[in-house]
Amino acid sequence: MITRNLQAISQRIKNACTKAGRNPHEVKILLATKTVAVDRIQLALQAGYTLIAENKVQELSHKYTALQQFHPTHHFIGHLQTNKIKDLLRYNIACIQSIDRFDLACKLHQRLQAQERTMDILIQVNTSAEESKFGVAPERTIDLVQQISNLTSLKIKGLMTIGLLSADREQARPCFRLLKQLQQQIRVVNMPNVSMSELSMGMSADLDIAIEEGATIVRIGTAVFGERNYPDSYYWNESATIQ
Ligand SMILES: *Cc1c(COP(=O)(O)O)cnc(C)c1O
């Protein structure tokens, strides 16, 4: 089932690229593996889909070792608390996609510097203005990128967003357009240490729209692994608890 779902996702990406006149090689599939058991993640890795991401450091720590034999590339896409940075850096993470505030970036930079490491990051933008979601406000994004660009161990590679979730998928399109506009505005400023090559946007429901609007990374969970038992608010909203 997972293999078939992955094939269906690849086909959706191809179709969206054809519609948008883009090359499918420009779009990477990232598997959002929160709540998914390691044996099922392994099936996806064996099928060749090796870019994966967790939302919580603790969940990553439980799964990490069992997945290493398949040589995955790990990103991190969840809300990151400053007191979890140290734990996260125990793992080989290629990119943290959810940097949304300067104090978090500073603390990450300090730890990386002490370890003589660098880290690719994306800046998470709250393009839907929903209070329950993390991310820097769109109008504050350029300033935040400018500030973080001074932290030499952090390599800003682009922007990430979660589009407005709605039964009408088209509601997400303005969010993706906004992220693309911000990318272009930041490119014009031409800051040292900042490349704006990646736009991480689009999930199971709206990946097609995100690709039409320029996504280079789509983050897919349910369309590959099925529905989750936890509500997304458990991962996206700090005050939420499991019922
Ligand atoms: C869970 C999650 C996804 C994947 O969502 P689906 O709707 O299951 O595809 C993408 N991005 C983030 C940040 C997530 O937490």
mmCIF file of C-alpha atoms and ligand atoms in Angstrom, residues 32 34 55 77-78 124 160 162 202-205 219-223 226 228 232 235-236, ligand 1:
data_model
loop_
_atom_site.group_PDB
_atom_site.id
_atom_site.type_symbol
_atom_site.label_atom_id
_atom_site.label_comp_id
_atom_site.label_asym_id
_atom_site.label_seq_id
_atom_site.Cartn_x
_atom_site.Cartn_y
_atom_site.Cartn_z
ATOM 1 C CA ALA A 32 6.434 13.607 7.230
ATOM 2 C CA LYS A 34 5.145 11.743 12.758
ATOM 3 C CA ASN A 55 8.135 17.058 14.303
ATOM 4 C CA ILE A 77 9.825 20.213 10.568
ATOM 5 C CA GLY A 78 8.298 20.629 14.035
ATOM 6 C CA GLN A 124 9.030 29.083 8.714
ATOM 7 C CA MET A 160 8.792 26.943 4.665
ATOM 8 C CA ILE A 162 1.906 25.390 6.089
ATOM 9 C CA GLY A 202 2.414 21.756 0.033
ATOM 10 C CA MET A 203 1.181 18.700 1.924
ATOM 11 C CA SER A 204 -1.057 15.735 1.043
ATOM 12 C CA ALA A 205 -4.129 17.821 0.271
ATOM 13 C CA ARG A 219 5.974 17.434 2.747
ATOM 14 C CA ILE A 220 3.725 14.388 2.603
ATOM 15 C CA GLY A 221 2.285 12.350 5.479
ATOM 16 C CA THR A 222 -1.266 11.015 5.243
ATOM 17 C CA ALA A 223 -1.298 10.474 1.472
ATOM 18 C CA GLY A 226 -2.752 6.995 6.014
ATOM 19 C CA ARG A 228 -2.940 9.769 11.926
ATOM 20 C CA ASP A 232 -2.472 17.896 14.089
ATOM 21 C CA TYR A 235 2.038 19.012 16.770
ATOM 22 C CA TRP A 236 1.122 22.508 15.615
HETATM 23 C C1 LIG B 1 2.325 16.441 9.349
HETATM 24 C C2 LIG B 1 2.983 17.506 8.566
HETATM 25 C C3 LIG B 1 2.991 17.488 7.166
HETATM 26 C C4 LIG B 1 2.283 16.420 6.353
HETATM 27 O O1 LIG B 1 0.898 16.601 6.411
HETATM 28 P P1 LIG B 1 -0.115 15.614 5.609
HETATM 29 O O2 LIG B 1 -1.356 16.413 5.490
HETATM 30 O O3 LIG B 1 -0.268 14.410 6.459
HETATM 31 O O4 LIG B 1 0.510 15.308 4.310
HETATM 32 C C5 LIG B 1 3.659 18.500 6.518
HETATM 33 N N1 LIG B 1 4.278 19.497 7.200
HETATM 34 C C6 LIG B 1 4.293 19.554 8.534
HETATM 35 C C7 LIG B 1 5.005 20.668 9.205
HETATM 36 C C8 LIG B 1 3.645 18.566 9.262
HETATM 37 O O5 LIG B 1 3.649 18.635 10.604
#
